[in-house]
Short mmCIF file of C-alpha atoms in Angstrom, two decimals:
data_model
loop_
_atom_site.label_atom_id
_atom_site.label_comp_id
_atom_site.label_asym_id
_atom_site.label_seq_id
_atom_site.Cartn_x
_atom_site.Cartn_y
_atom_site.Cartn_z
CA MET W 1 0.00 0.00 0.00
CA THR W 2 1.26 3.47 -0.80
CA SER W 3 1.97 5.86 2.06
CA LYS W 4 -0.99 7.79 3.37
CA LYS W 5 -1.58 11.26 1.97
CA VAL W 6 -1.73 13.96 4.60
CA VAL W 7 -5.00 15.91 4.62
CA GLU W 8 -5.33 18.96 6.88
CA LEU W 9 -8.77 20.27 7.83
CA PHE W 10 -8.85 23.93 8.91
CA TYR W 11 -12.10 24.80 10.66
CA ASP W 12 -13.96 26.92 13.20
CA VAL W 13 -17.11 25.78 15.01
CA VAL W 14 -18.80 29.08 14.14
CA SER W 15 -19.10 27.77 10.57
CA PRO W 16 -21.98 25.36 9.80
CA TYR W 17 -20.37 24.39 6.49
CA SER W 18 -17.27 23.42 8.46
CA TRP W 19 -19.38 21.01 10.51
CA LEU W 20 -20.62 19.35 7.32
CA GLY W 21 -17.11 19.09 5.90
CA PHE W 22 -15.77 17.83 9.23
CA GLU W 23 -18.28 14.98 9.46
CA ILE W 24 -17.69 13.88 5.88
CA ILE W 25 -13.91 13.77 6.12
CA CYS W 26 -14.20 11.94 9.46
CA ARG W 27 -16.33 9.29 7.72
CA TYR W 28 -13.70 8.91 4.99
CA ARG W 29 -10.59 8.86 7.18
CA ASN W 30 -10.69 5.05 7.32
CA VAL W 31 -12.08 4.62 3.80
CA TRP W 32 -9.45 6.64 1.94
CA ASN W 33 -5.71 6.13 2.41
CA ILE W 34 -5.23 9.41 4.25
CA ASN W 35 -3.69 10.77 7.42
CA LEU W 36 -6.22 13.34 8.65
CA LYS W 37 -4.97 16.24 10.74
CA PHE W 38 -7.39 18.58 12.50
CA ARG W 39 -6.36 22.25 12.34
CA PRO W 40 -8.62 24.37 14.56
CA ALA W 41 -8.28 28.04 13.58
CA PHE W 42 -10.15 31.35 13.92
CA LEU W 43 -12.48 32.20 11.05
CA GLY W 44 -12.72 35.85 12.07
CA GLY W 45 -8.98 36.19 11.54
CA ILE W 46 -9.28 34.50 8.14
CA MET W 47 -12.01 36.86 6.95
CA GLN W 48 -10.08 39.92 8.09
CA GLY W 49 -6.75 38.68 6.75
CA ALA W 50 -8.19 37.72 3.36
CA GLY W 51 -10.37 40.82 3.07
CA ASN W 52 -13.46 38.64 2.68
CA LYS W 53 -17.05 39.39 3.68
CA PRO W 54 -19.10 36.71 5.51
CA PRO W 55 -22.05 35.43 3.42
CA GLY W 56 -24.38 36.23 6.31
CA LEU W 57 -23.76 39.95 5.71
CA VAL W 58 -25.01 39.77 2.11
CA PRO W 59 -28.85 39.53 2.23
CA ASN W 60 -29.30 37.36 -0.86
CA LYS W 61 -26.48 35.05 0.17
CA PHE W 62 -27.94 34.73 3.66
CA ALA W 63 -31.39 33.84 2.29
CA TYR W 64 -29.82 31.22 0.04
CA MET W 65 -27.60 29.88 2.83
CA THR W 66 -30.61 29.21 5.05
CA LYS W 67 -32.22 26.98 2.41
CA ASP W 68 -28.89 25.49 1.37
CA LEU W 69 -28.00 24.37 4.90
CA HIS W 70 -31.35 22.62 5.26
CA ARG W 71 -30.78 20.66 2.05
CA LEU W 72 -27.18 19.86 2.91
CA ALA W 73 -28.05 18.72 6.44
CA ASN W 74 -30.47 16.17 4.96
CA TYR W 75 -28.05 15.08 2.25
CA PHE W 76 -25.07 14.69 4.60
CA SER W 77 -27.14 13.24 7.49
CA VAL W 78 -25.92 15.86 9.95
CA PRO W 79 -28.41 17.17 12.58
CA LEU W 80 -27.89 20.81 11.64
CA HIS W 81 -30.61 23.29 12.69
CA PRO W 82 -29.67 26.99 12.53
CA PRO W 83 -30.02 28.93 15.80
CA ALA W 84 -32.84 31.40 16.27
CA ASP W 85 -30.47 34.34 15.79
CA PRO W 86 -27.52 33.33 13.58
CA PHE W 87 -26.27 36.92 13.41
CA GLU W 88 -25.87 37.09 17.19
CA VAL W 89 -24.09 33.73 17.25
CA MET W 90 -21.71 34.42 14.38
CA PHE W 91 -21.04 38.15 14.54
CA GLN W 92 -21.78 39.34 18.08
CA LYS W 93 -20.78 36.41 20.29
CA GLY W 94 -18.29 34.65 18.01
CA THR W 95 -16.18 31.63 18.84
CA LEU W 96 -12.70 32.92 19.65
CA SER W 97 -12.81 31.56 23.20
CA ALA W 98 -14.34 28.30 21.98
CA MET W 99 -11.57 27.79 19.43
CA ARG W 100 -8.94 28.51 22.07
CA PHE W 101 -10.55 25.80 24.18
CA VAL W 102 -10.50 23.37 21.24
CA THR W 103 -6.84 24.27 20.68
CA ALA W 104 -6.10 23.60 24.35
CA VAL W 105 -7.76 20.18 24.17
CA GLN W 106 -5.70 19.34 21.10
CA HIS W 107 -2.53 20.60 22.77
CA MET W 108 -3.14 18.31 25.77
CA GLU W 109 -4.01 15.21 23.77
CA THR W 110 -1.02 12.92 23.38
CA ASP W 111 -2.63 9.74 22.07
CA GLY W 112 -4.47 10.33 18.80
CA ASP W 113 -7.09 13.02 18.18
CA LYS W 114 -10.32 11.53 19.50
CA GLN W 115 -10.82 14.19 22.16
CA VAL W 116 -10.38 17.17 19.86
CA GLU W 117 -12.71 15.49 17.36
CA GLN W 118 -15.42 14.88 19.95
CA VAL W 119 -15.11 18.28 21.63
CA SER W 120 -15.32 20.04 18.26
CA ARG W 121 -18.40 18.01 17.39
CA GLU W 122 -20.12 18.80 20.68
CA LEU W 123 -19.47 22.53 20.29
CA TRP W 124 -20.94 22.45 16.76
CA ARG W 125 -23.90 20.54 18.15
CA ARG W 126 -24.48 23.17 20.82
CA ILE W 127 -24.53 26.03 18.29
CA TRP W 128 -25.95 24.45 15.16
CA SER W 129 -28.31 21.84 16.53
CA GLU W 130 -29.35 22.85 20.06
CA ASP W 131 -29.12 26.69 19.86
CA LYS W 132 -26.97 26.88 23.00
CA ASP W 133 -24.24 29.27 24.00
CA VAL W 134 -20.52 28.55 23.43
CA THR W 135 -18.92 31.66 24.93
CA LYS W 136 -18.62 30.79 28.64
CA PRO W 137 -16.37 28.32 30.49
CA GLU W 138 -19.40 26.35 31.70
CA CYS W 139 -20.45 25.85 28.06
CA PHE W 140 -17.04 24.39 27.23
CA SER W 141 -17.24 22.17 30.31
CA GLU W 142 -20.62 20.77 29.26
CA ALA W 143 -19.40 20.07 25.74
CA ALA W 144 -16.18 18.47 26.96
CA LYS W 145 -18.08 16.33 29.48
CA LYS W 146 -20.29 15.00 26.69
CA ALA W 147 -17.15 14.40 24.63
CA GLY W 148 -15.82 12.11 27.35
CA LEU W 149 -13.18 14.27 29.04
CA SER W 150 -12.65 13.85 32.77
CA ASP W 151 -13.22 16.67 35.25
CA ASP W 152 -9.45 17.05 35.70
CA GLU W 153 -8.89 17.22 31.93
CA ILE W 154 -11.63 19.81 31.55
CA GLU W 155 -10.24 21.97 34.35
CA LYS W 156 -6.76 21.82 32.83
CA ALA W 157 -8.05 22.65 29.33
CA LEU W 158 -10.05 25.63 30.65
CA GLU W 159 -6.97 27.00 32.40
CA LEU W 160 -4.75 26.36 29.39
CA SER W 161 -7.20 27.98 26.96
CA THR W 162 -6.56 31.42 28.46
CA SER W 163 -2.75 31.09 28.33
CA GLN W 164 -0.58 33.03 25.93
CA GLU W 165 0.80 29.73 24.62
CA ILE W 166 -2.62 28.62 23.35
CA LYS W 167 -3.57 32.07 22.06
CA ASP W 168 -0.36 32.07 20.02
CA LYS W 169 -0.93 28.51 18.80
CA LEU W 170 -4.41 29.38 17.48
CA LYS W 171 -3.01 32.52 15.88
CA ARG W 172 -0.27 30.51 14.15
CA SER W 173 -2.78 28.01 12.80
CA THR W 174 -4.89 30.87 11.43
CA GLU W 175 -1.82 32.45 9.83
CA GLU W 176 -0.83 29.12 8.28
CA ALA W 177 -4.31 28.84 6.77
CA LEU W 178 -3.93 32.32 5.29
CA ASN W 179 -0.53 31.35 3.90
CA TYR W 180 -2.19 28.44 2.10
CA GLY W 181 -4.60 30.95 0.54
CA ALA W 182 -7.60 30.62 2.87
CA PHE W 183 -10.53 33.00 2.48
CA GLY W 184 -13.11 31.00 4.45
CA PHE W 185 -13.78 27.62 6.09
CA PRO W 186 -13.86 24.69 5.84
CA MET W 187 -10.56 24.45 4.03
CA LEU W 188 -8.89 21.14 3.24
CA ILE W 189 -5.25 20.92 2.26
CA CYS W 190 -4.23 17.68 0.50
CA HIS W 191 -0.51 17.10 0.30
CA VAL W 192 0.05 15.42 -3.08
CA ASP W 193 3.52 14.74 -4.51
CA GLY W 194 5.05 17.27 -2.17
CA LYS W 195 2.59 20.03 -3.10
CA PRO W 196 -0.39 21.38 -1.12
CA GLU W 197 -3.71 21.29 -2.98
CA MET W 198 -6.40 23.50 -1.45
CA PHE W 199 -10.13 22.70 -1.48
CA PHE W 200 -12.65 25.13 -0.03
CA GLY W 201 -16.14 24.24 1.16
CA SER W 202 -18.10 21.11 2.04
CA ASP W 203 -18.99 20.21 -1.57
CA ARG W 204 -15.58 19.52 -3.12
CA PHE W 205 -15.07 15.95 -1.95
CA GLU W 206 -15.61 14.34 -5.35
CA LEU W 207 -12.96 16.58 -6.88
CA MET W 208 -10.69 16.05 -3.90
CA ALA W 209 -11.01 12.28 -4.22
CA ASN W 210 -9.91 12.50 -7.83
CA CYS W 211 -6.92 14.61 -6.81
CA ILE W 212 -5.67 12.09 -4.24
CA GLY W 213 -6.47 8.98 -6.29
CA GLU W 214 -9.50 7.84 -4.28
CA LYS W 215 -13.20 7.25 -5.00
CA TRP W 216 -16.09 9.37 -3.78
CA LEU W 217 -18.77 7.04 -2.47
CA GLY W 218 -21.29 9.68 -1.44
CA PRO W 219 -21.88 11.29 1.95
CA ASN W 220 -22.20 7.94 3.74
CA PRO W 221 -19.38 5.75 2.38
CA ASP W 222 -20.05 2.81 4.68
CA ARG W 223 -23.59 2.47 3.35
CA SER W 224 -22.44 2.93 -0.24
CA ALA W 225 -19.72 0.31 0.12
CA SER W 226 -22.19 -2.23 1.51
CA ARG W 227 -24.28 -1.93 -1.66
CA LEU W 228 -21.37 -2.50 -4.03
#
């Protein structure tokens, strides 16, 4: 078997499209011959650094996005339900503290990436399925508890998330995304023949599969494979 291709996923839990992309690539990590690396970053820094405007600030784009997310949630089998006030969630509250917490969890994890995967998922679920807050320490604690972290691990991650070390680590990840050419999330970087290939959005998996020499089996590859 050829060596696994490294695939980096840059994401922020403020982005519903990132949740969709996250779940799909997680389903394919054991189907495709890839080494998946989670790269939590700050979308606000990406938008500012790239000079981009969030789709939610363009009325026609926002109207389309609302319908689009409903269709995509059904297609991808992800329990995504927009919060009552998406503007407040995305532009007033934001997720800088949440992404620092995710970064702290990843920094602490020494055996694999299961904890950062589960914590990220639970934070997305809070925002984009349960319409709950993700700005306070108690919110992070609840999400981490559901993700399977112990009380000691949660306490340590909360303390670490406010440290300069973690703030700098999240900033570096965001800067690396910008250096790859990021202008939004999710962003996937496939390392092919020594070169990074960038794919933006949650609807580029068929093209990405072609790029890395794999097959796209739809949003639920396990079900598709069982029918072959």
